[in-house]
XYZ file of C-alpha atoms in Angstrom:
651
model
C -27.621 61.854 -18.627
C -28.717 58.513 -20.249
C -28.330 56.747 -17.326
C -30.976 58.075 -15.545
C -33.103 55.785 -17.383
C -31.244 52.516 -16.736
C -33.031 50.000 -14.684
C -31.426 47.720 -12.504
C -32.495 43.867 -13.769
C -31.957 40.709 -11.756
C -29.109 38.241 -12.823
C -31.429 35.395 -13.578
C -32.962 37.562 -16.420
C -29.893 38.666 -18.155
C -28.445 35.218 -18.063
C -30.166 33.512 -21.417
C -30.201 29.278 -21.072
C -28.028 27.936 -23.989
C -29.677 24.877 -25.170
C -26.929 22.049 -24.731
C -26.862 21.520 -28.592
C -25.469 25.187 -29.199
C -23.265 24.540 -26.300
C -21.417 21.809 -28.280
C -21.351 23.202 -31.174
C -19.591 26.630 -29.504
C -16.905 23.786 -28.433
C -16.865 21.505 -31.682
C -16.590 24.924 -33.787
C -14.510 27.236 -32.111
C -12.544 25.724 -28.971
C -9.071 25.087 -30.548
C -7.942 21.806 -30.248
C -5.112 22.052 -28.145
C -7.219 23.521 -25.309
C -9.430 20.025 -26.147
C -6.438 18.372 -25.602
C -5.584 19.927 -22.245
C -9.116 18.866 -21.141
C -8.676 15.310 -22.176
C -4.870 15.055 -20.005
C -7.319 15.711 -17.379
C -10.052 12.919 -17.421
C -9.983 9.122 -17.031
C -10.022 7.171 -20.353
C -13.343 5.636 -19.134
C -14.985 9.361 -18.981
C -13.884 10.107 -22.087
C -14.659 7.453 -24.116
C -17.858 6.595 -22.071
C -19.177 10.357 -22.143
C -17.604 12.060 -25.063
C -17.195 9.209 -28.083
C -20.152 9.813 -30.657
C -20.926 13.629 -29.311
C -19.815 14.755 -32.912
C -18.030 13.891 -35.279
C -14.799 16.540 -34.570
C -14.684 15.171 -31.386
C -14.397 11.772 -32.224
C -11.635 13.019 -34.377
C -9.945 14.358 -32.456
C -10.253 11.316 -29.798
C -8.594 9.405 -32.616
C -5.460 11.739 -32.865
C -5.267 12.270 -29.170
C -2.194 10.178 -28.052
C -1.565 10.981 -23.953
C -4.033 8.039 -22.861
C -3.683 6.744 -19.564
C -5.179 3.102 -19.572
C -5.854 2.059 -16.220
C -7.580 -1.720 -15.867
C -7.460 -1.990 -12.072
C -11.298 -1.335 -11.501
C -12.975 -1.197 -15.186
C -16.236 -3.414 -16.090
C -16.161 -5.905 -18.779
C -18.725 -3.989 -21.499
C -16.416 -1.145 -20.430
C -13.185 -2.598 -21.424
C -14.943 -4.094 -24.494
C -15.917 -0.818 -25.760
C -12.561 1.036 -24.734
C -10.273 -1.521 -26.435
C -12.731 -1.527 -29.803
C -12.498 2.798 -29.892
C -8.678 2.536 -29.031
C -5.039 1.936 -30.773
C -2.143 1.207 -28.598
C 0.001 3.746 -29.745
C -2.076 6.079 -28.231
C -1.365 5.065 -24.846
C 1.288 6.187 -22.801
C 0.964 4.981 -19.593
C -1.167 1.366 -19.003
C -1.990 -0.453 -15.783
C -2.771 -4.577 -16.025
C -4.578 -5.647 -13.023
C -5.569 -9.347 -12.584
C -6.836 -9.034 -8.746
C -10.338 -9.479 -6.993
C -11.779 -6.620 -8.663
C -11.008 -7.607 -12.397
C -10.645 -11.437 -12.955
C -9.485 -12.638 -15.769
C -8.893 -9.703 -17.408
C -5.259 -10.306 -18.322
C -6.338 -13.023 -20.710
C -8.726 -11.056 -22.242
C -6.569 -7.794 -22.717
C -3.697 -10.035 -24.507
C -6.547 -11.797 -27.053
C -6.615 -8.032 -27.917
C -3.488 -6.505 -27.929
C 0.940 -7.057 -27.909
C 2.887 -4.875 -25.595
C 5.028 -4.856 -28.945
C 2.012 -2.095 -30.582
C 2.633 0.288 -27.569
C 5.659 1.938 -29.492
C 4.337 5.177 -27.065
C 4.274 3.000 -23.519
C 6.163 5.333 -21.211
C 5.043 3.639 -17.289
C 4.109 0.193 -17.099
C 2.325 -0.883 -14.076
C 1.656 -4.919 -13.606
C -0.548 -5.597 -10.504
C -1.426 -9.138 -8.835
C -0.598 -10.998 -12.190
C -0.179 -14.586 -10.634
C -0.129 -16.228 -14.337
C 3.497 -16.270 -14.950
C 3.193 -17.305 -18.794
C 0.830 -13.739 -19.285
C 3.793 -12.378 -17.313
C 6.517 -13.123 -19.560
C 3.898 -12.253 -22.671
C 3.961 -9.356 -21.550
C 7.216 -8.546 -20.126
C 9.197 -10.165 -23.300
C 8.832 -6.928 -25.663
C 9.825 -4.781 -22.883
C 13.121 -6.716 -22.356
C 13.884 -6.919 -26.084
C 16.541 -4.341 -26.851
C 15.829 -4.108 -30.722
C 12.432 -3.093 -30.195
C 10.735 0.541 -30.305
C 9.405 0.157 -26.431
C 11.501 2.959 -24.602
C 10.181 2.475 -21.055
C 10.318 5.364 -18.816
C 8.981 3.205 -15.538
C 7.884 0.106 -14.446
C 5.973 -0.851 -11.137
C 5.186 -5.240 -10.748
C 2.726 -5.513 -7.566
C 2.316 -8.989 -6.453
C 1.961 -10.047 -3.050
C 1.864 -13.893 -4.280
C 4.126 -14.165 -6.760
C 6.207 -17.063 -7.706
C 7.923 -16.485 -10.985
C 10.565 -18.490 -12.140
C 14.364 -17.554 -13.265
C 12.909 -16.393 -16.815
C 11.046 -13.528 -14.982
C 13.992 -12.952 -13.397
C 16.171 -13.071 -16.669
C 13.639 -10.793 -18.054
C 13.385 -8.346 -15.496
C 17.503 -7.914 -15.740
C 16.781 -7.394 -19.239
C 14.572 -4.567 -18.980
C 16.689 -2.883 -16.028
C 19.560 -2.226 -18.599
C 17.174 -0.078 -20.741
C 18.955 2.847 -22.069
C 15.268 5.225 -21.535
C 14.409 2.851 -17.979
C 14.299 5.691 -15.216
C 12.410 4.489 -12.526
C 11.692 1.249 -11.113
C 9.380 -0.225 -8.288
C 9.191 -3.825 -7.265
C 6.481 -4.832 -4.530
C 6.464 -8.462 -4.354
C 5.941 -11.584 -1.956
C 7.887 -11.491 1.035
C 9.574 -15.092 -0.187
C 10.699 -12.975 -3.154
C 13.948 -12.274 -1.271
C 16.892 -9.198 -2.254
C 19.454 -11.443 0.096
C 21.297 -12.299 -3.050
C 22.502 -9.710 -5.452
C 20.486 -9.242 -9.066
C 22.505 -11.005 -11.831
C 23.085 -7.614 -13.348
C 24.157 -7.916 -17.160
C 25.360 -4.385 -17.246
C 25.177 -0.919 -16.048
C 22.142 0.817 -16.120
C 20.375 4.256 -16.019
C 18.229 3.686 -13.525
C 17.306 6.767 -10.923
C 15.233 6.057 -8.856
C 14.538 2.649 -7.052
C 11.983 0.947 -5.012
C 12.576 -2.751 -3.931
C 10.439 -4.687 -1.439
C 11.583 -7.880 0.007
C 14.080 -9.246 2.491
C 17.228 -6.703 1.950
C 20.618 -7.262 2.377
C 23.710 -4.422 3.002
C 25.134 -6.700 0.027
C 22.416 -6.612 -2.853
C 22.570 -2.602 -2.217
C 26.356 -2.868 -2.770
C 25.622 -4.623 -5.670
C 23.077 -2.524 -6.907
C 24.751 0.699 -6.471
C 27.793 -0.649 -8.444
C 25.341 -1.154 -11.564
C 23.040 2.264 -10.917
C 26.020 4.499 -10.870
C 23.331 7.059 -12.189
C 21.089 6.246 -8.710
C 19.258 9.298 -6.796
C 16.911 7.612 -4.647
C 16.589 4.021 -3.058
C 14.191 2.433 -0.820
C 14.114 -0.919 0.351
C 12.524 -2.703 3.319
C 13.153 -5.527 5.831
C 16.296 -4.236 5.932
C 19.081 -6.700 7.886
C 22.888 -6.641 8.294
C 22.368 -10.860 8.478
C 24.973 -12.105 5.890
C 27.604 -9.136 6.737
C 30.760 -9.929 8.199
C 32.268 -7.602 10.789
C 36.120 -7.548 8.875
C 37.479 -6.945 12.550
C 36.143 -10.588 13.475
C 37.960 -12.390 10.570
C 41.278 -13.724 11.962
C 44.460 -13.216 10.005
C 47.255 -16.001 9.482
C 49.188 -15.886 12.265
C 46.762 -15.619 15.130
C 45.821 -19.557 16.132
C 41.689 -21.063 16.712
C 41.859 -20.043 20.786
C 42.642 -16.253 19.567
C 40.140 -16.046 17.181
C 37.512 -17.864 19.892
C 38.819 -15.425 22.495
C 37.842 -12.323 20.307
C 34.850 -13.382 18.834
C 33.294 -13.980 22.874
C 34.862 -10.852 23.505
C 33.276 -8.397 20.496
C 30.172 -10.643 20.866
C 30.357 -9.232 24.966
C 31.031 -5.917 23.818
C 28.093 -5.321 21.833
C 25.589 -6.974 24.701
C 27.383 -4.654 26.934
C 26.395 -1.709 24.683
C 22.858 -2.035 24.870
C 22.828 -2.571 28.358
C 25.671 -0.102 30.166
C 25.918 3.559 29.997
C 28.864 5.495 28.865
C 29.609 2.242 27.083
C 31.974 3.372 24.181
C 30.277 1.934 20.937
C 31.963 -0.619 19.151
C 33.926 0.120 16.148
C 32.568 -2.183 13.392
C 33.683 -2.619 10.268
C 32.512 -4.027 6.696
C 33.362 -4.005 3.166
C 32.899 -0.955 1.693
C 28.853 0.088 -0.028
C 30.742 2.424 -2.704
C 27.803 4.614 -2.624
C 27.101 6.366 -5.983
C 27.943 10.567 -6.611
C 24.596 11.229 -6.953
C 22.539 9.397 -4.113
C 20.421 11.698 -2.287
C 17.359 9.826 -0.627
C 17.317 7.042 1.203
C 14.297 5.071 2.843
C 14.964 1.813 4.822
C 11.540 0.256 6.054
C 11.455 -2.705 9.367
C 15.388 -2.848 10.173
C 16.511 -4.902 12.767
C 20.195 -3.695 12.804
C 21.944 -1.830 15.734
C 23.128 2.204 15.939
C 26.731 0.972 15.308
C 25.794 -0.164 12.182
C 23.731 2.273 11.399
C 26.647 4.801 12.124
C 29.151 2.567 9.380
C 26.379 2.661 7.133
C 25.761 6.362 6.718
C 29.286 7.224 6.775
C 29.694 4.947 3.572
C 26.526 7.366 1.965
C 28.292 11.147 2.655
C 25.988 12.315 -0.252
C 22.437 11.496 1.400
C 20.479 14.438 1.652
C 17.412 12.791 3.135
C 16.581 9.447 4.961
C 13.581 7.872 6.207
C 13.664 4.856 8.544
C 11.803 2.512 10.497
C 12.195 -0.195 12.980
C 10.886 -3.714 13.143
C 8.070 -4.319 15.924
C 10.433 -5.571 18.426
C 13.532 -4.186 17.945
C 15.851 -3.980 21.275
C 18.631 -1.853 20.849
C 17.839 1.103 23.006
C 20.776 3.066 21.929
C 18.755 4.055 18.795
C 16.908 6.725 20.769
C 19.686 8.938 21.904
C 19.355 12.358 19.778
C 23.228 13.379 20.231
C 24.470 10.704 18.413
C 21.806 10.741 15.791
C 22.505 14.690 15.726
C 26.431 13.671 14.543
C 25.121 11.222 11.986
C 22.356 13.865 10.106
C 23.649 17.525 10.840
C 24.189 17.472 6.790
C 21.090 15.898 5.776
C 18.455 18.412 4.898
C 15.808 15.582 6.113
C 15.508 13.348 8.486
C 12.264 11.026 9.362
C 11.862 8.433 11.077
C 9.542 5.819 13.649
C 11.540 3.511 16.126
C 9.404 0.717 18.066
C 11.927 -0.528 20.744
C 11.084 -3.164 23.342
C 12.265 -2.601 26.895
C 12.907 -5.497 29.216
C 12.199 -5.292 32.660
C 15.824 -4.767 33.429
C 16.020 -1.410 31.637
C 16.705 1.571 32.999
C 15.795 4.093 30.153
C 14.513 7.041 31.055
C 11.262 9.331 28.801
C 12.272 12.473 30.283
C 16.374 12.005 29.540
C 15.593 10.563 25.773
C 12.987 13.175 24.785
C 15.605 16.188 26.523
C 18.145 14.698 23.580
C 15.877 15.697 20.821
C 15.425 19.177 22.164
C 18.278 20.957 21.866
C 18.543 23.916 19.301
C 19.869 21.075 16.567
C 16.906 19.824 16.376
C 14.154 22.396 17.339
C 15.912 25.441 15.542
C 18.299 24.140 13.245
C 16.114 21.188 11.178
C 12.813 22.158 13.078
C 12.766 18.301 13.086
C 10.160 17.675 15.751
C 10.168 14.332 17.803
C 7.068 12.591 19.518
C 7.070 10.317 21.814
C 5.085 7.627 23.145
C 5.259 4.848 25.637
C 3.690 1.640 26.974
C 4.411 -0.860 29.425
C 7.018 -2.395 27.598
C 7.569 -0.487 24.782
C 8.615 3.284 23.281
C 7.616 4.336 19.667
C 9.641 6.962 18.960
C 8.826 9.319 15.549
C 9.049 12.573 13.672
C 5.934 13.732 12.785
C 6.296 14.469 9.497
C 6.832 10.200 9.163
C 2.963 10.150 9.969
C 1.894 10.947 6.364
C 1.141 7.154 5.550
C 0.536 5.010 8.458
C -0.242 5.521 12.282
C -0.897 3.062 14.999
C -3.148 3.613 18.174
C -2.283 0.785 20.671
C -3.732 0.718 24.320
C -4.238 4.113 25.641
C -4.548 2.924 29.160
C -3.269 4.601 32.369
C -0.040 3.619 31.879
C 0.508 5.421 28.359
C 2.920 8.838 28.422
C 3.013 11.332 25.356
C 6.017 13.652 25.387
C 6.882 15.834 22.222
C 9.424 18.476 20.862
C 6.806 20.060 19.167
C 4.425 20.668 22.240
C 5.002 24.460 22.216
C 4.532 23.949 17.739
C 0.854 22.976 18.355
C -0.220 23.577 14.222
C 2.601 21.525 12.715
C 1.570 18.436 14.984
C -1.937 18.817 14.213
C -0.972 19.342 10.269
C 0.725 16.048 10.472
C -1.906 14.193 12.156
C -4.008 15.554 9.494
C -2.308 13.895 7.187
C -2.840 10.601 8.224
C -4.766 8.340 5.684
C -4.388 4.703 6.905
C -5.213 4.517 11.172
C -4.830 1.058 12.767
C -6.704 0.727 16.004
C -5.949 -1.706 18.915
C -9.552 -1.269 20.065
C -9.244 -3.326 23.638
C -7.626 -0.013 26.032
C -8.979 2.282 24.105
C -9.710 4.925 27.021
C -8.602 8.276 28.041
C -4.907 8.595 29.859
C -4.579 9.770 33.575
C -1.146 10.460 32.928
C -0.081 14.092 33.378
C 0.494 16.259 30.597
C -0.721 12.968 28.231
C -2.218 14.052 24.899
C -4.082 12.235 22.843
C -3.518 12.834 18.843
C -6.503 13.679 16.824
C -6.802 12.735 13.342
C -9.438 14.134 11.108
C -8.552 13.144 7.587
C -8.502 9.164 8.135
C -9.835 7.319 5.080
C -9.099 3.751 6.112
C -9.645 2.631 9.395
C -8.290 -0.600 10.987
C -10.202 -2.056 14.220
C -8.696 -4.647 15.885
C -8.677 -6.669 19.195
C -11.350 -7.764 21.749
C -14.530 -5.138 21.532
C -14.026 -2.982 24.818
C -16.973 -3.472 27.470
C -16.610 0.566 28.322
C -19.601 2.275 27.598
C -17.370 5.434 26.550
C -15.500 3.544 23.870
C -17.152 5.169 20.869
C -16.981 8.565 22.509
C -13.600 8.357 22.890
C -13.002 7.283 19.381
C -14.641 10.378 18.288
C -11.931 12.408 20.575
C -9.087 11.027 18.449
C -10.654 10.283 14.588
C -13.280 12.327 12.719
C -15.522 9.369 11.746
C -17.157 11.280 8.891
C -14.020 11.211 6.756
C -13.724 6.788 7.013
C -14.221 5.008 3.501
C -12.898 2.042 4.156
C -13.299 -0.249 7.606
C -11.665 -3.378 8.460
C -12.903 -5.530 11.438
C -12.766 -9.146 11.849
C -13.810 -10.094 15.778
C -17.283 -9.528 16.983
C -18.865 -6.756 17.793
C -22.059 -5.943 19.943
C -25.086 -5.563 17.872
C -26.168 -2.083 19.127
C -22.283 -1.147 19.052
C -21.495 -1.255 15.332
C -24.858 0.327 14.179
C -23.596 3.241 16.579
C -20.685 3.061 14.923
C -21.908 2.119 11.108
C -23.980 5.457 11.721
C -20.463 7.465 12.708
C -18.974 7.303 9.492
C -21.646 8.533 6.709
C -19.237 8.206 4.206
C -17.980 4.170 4.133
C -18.252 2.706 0.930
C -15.913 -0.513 2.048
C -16.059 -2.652 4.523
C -13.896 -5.796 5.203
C -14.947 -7.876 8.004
C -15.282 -11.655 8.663
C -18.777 -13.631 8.980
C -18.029 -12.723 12.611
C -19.892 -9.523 12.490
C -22.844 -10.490 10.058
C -25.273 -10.528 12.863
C -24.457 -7.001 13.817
C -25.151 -6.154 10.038
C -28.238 -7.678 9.838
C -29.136 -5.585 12.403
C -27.945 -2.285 10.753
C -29.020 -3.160 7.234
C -30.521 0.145 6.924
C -27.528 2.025 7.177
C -25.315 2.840 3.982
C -27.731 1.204 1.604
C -26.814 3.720 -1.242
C -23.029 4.445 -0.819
C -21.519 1.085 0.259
C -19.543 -0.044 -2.782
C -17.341 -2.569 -1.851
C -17.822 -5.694 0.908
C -15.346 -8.084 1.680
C -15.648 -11.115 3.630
C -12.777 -13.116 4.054
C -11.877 -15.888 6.867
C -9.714 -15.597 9.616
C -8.168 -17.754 12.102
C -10.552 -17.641 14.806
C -13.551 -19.545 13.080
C -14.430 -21.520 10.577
C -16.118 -19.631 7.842
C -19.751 -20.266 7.154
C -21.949 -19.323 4.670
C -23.656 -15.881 4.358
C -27.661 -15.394 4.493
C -27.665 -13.877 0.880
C -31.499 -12.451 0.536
C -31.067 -9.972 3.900
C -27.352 -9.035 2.721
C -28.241 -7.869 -0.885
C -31.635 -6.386 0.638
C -28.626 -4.663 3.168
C -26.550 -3.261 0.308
C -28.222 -2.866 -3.226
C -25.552 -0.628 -4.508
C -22.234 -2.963 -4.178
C -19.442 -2.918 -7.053
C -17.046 -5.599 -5.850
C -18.417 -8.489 -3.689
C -16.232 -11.285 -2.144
C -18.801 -13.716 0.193
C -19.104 -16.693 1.088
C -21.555 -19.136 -0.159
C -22.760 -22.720 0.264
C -25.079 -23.418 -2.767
C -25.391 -22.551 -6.581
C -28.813 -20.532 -5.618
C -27.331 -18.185 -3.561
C -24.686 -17.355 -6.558
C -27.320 -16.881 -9.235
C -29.631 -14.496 -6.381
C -26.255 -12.578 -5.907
C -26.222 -12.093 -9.774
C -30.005 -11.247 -10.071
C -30.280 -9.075 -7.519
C -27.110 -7.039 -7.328
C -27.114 -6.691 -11.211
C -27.402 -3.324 -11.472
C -24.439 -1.565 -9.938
C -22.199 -5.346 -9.539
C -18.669 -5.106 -11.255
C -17.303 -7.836 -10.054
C -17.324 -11.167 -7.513
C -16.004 -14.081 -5.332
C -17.618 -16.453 -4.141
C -15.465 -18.680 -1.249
C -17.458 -22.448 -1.828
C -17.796 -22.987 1.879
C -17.004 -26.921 3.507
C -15.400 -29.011 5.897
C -11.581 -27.837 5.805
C -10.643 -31.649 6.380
C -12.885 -32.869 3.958
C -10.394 -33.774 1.837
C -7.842 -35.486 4.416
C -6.943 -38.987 3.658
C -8.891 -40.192 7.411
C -12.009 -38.559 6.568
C -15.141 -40.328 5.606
C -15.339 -41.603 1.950
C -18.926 -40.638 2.127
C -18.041 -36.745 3.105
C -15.367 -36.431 -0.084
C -18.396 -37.480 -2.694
C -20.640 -35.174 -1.074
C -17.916 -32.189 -1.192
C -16.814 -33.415 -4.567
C -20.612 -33.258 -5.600
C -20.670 -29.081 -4.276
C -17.910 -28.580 -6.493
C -19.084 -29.845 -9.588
C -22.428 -28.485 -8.998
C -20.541 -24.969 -9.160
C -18.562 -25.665 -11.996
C -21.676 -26.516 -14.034
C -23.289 -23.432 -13.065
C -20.302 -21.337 -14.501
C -20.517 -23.523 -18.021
C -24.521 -22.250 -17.719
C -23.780 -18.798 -17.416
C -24.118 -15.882 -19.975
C -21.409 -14.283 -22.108
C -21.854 -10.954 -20.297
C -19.887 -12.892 -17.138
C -16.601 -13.973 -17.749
C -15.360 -16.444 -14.911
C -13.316 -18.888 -14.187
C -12.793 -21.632 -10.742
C -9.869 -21.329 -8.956
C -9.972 -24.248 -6.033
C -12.590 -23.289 -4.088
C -13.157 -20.116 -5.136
C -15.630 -18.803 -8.370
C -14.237 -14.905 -9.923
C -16.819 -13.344 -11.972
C -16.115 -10.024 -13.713
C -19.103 -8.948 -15.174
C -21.119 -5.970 -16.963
């Protein structure tokens, strides 16, 4: 038939090369614009209007008509924000992010020159991070809290580890909780920003979902639960029982000052005697009622310090909670935490329970590893939940955990001879490595770092780490890095955080581990041991911090070898003792530079009222010398002097 006459051809011939200019014409003419919209839900705002604005004109149509923008202004250069906000409307945007950190100074005041929260009739999530300005707070927060307006906000998030807002933050933040279309709701801010107190609530709210950070009382949850009646999940953190009164400790009428002395010595007995005696029957405590709401079904309770008996009052109040995460305080002492039976009575209807428990153990306790871990493997646990328990344990102190808890954080303290590893899921060998692999953030105590003699010890192994935290005295064994490479696969690091010093030869080895690092944050500590590795990570280094720390005073950095070290950096935050080393930061690092800090070096005490008249003119000299070189600088830098400290955000 015919097809004796067919002849095979390679690929590469039959596939014709479409010049690019008939390729986007296919798209502009053809592709439907719903499918153009599906593309767009999937790219950053800077991609789009960076790489797609001005390709044609039914594209840039469409870009106009598209309204599902995220705007995200955490990490965004200044000519980049420029030409986003002049291609933009704010009814197009759904959800927007306001950063005013390191890595974008100043850019709050320049996004409110340009814009009113009152135009983003479409704002759905809100997200406000490190916004220390409290009057571009309220600008912004004021048309979210007004009731007559056309902002229905889905979610809001306020990050600021510094904050110190005033009551009319706190009147406007009430304001916006009692929004009808207000769903979810995350608060991260300084720990002075306390939750002790309940919120002056104005009225129930709709609120589902809840995230509060901050010193936490059993009281402001009461509170909050009785105006969330609507509330699914709730975390909180530094969780404490301080300002709760046990109601069987209040004396009634007729009993006289001796009773009521006698009893409280004797409950106050009774609950040392619990953490100390076995068989001791747990004490009975009582409190006013949480009145948890029908529908809670998650709770999360980060750094408690309170004991099992409360614990056990607590979750009896919450008979709807499905799943719980917890966590102990570094420190915590009650030992009766770590039995499994009486944690099995508590959870047996949950569907999930996680949770990590550091307890300290004094010299005069007589817990036992084999007895505690023995309580967490019965068929309740193991074949029932499949909730599998790990154990570790130091001289004077057990971490207890589920593994599934290790999805954020995990600390490796001193792996010495005395460490012991004991684990439910021994015999489940691929769900303990799948949550090790899940680890992101690993935090290193890098002075016993060495191999346990123990038997039947196991070291964990992590091989998706992305930020890595070193810290403690450099080891003197020879084997360290080799046995870092047993527990972490170093090729996965981006970020690395080490303040003390480290040997030289020591961190090149270990600069050359981790091929992929684009951050570092270190103090001037280890700048020696840089110099000496400068060529490693010349082209994918992108961000370098240098902060102080308490063991030194900081000094300035040698800036010519550091930006011949790392051509490529985005965000810069160094140390500096002269106006020339500022501008050769800005010449030199121009290319790739988003933004930068430069920390004026100086005598801390130069400004005490016994120092040297002569020293405070000669420091007060520095600082203008700065400031003048910021009034000399170019409109494509826009910075501003905060103390000691110069921000630049730039290109």
């Amino acid at each position: 038939m015919g097809c004796n006459y067919t002849k095979v051809r390679p690929v590469q011939e039959l596939a014709v090369p479409m010049p690019a200019e008939l390729v986007l014409s296919t798209i502009n003419d053809q592709l439907p614009v719903e499918i153009i919209y599906k593309i767009l839900d999937e790219l950053d705002i800077e991609t789009i209007f960076v790489s797609l604005y001005n390709v044609c004109k039914r594209f840039n149509s469409i870009l106009s008509t598209y309204d599902k923008y995220h705007f995200n202004l955490k990490t965004i250069s200044l000519n980049r924000f420029n030409l986003i906000c002049s291609r933009i409307r704010p009814e197009q945007i759904i959800e927007l992010t306001l950063s005013d950190d390191e890595n974008s100074p100043g850019l709050i005041e320049q996004f409110l020159l340009r814009f009113s929260l009152n135009e983003f009739v479409r704002l759905r999530s809100l997200t406000l991070i490190q916004i220390n300005n409290e009057e571009y707070m309220n600008l912004i927060l004021i048309p979210m809290a007004d009731h007559t307006s056309l902002l229905n906000l889905f979610s809001i998030k306020i990050i600021n580890s510094d904050e110190t807002y005033g009551e009319i933050f706190v009147e406007l933040i009430m304001s916006i909780l009692t929004k009808p279309s207000l769903r979810k709701v995350h608060f991260d801010l300084s720990y002075g920003r306390t939750t002790s107190n309940p919120l002056p609530w104005l009225e129930q709210c709709s609120i589902r979902h809840m995230i509060f950070k901050g010193s936490c009382s059993v009281n402001f949850i009461r509170n909050t639960f009785i105006h969330a009646p609507q509330l699914e999940t709730f975390a909180a953190s530094d969780f404490n029982f301080d300002e709760e009164i046990d109601l069987n400790n209040v004396p009634n009428n007729h009993e006289d000052d001796n009773d009521s002395d006698a009893n409280e010595e004797f409950e106050v007995q009774a609950e040392e005697n619990l953490n100390h005696e076995e068989n001791q029957i747990p004490k009975n405590e009582k409190f006013t009622s949480i009145e948890s709401t029908n529908y809670l079904n998650s709770l999360t309770l980060y750094d408690c310090s309170i004991n099992m008996s409360k614990f056990e009052w607590m979750l009896q109040e919450i008979p709807t909670l499905k799943r719980f995460r917890l966590s102990t305080i570094t420190g915590y002492n009650d030992e009766s935490i770590l039995d499994g039976h009486r944690w099995t009575t508590l959870v047996s209807n949950m569907d999930k329970f996680e949770f990590i428990f550091s307890v300290y153990l004094p010299d005069s306790s007589v817990w036992d590893t084999d007895v505690c871990i023995t309580t967490f493997r019965t068929p309740f646990w193991t074949e029932d939940k499949q909730w599998f328990v790990s154990l570790e344990k130091y001289d004077d102190e057990v971490i207890l955990y589920t593994l599934p808890y290790l999805n954020d954080f995990y600390v490796v303290k001193s792996l010495s001879s005395s460490f012991q590893y004991r684990s439910t899921a021994i015999e489940n060998s691929t769900l303990q490595i799948q949550c090790m692999n899940n680890v992101r953030d690993l935090y290193i105590d890098t002075w016993n770092i060495i191999k346990p003699q123990v038997e039947n010890a196991i070291l964990p192994h992590f091989l998706h780490v992305t930020h890595l935290s070193l810290c403690g005295k450099w080891p003197k064994s020879k084997s360290f890095l080799t046995d870092m490479e047993t527990i972490i696969d170093m090729s996965t690091i981006e970020e690395l955080s080490r303040e003390e010093i480290v040997p030289t030869i020591d961190f090149i080895t270990l600069l050359n581990m981790m091929p992929n690092l684009k951050s570092i944050k270190t103090s001037t500590n280890l700048l020696d041991a840089l110099n000496a590795a400068k060529f490693s990570h010349t082209n994918c280094l992108r961000s370098f911090i240098i902060a102080p720390n308490d063991y030194e005073d900081q000094h300035a950095v040698n800036i010519e070898p550091f930006c011949s070290m790392f051509p490529r950096i985005q965000h810069l935050i160094i140390p500096v003792d002269n106006v020339d080393s500022c501008q050769y930061v800005l010449d030199q690092l121009k290319q790739d530079l988003l933004s930068v800090i430069f920390r004026i070096t100086g005598n801390d005490h130069s400004f005490d009222e016994t120092d040297d008249e002569s020293e405070n003119e000669e420091e007060n000299s520095t600082v203008n010398l700065f400031s003048e070189w910021i009034q000399e600088l170019s409109e494509r830098y826009h910075c501003y002097k905060k103390q000691r400290q110069i921000h630049i955000w730039l290109q």
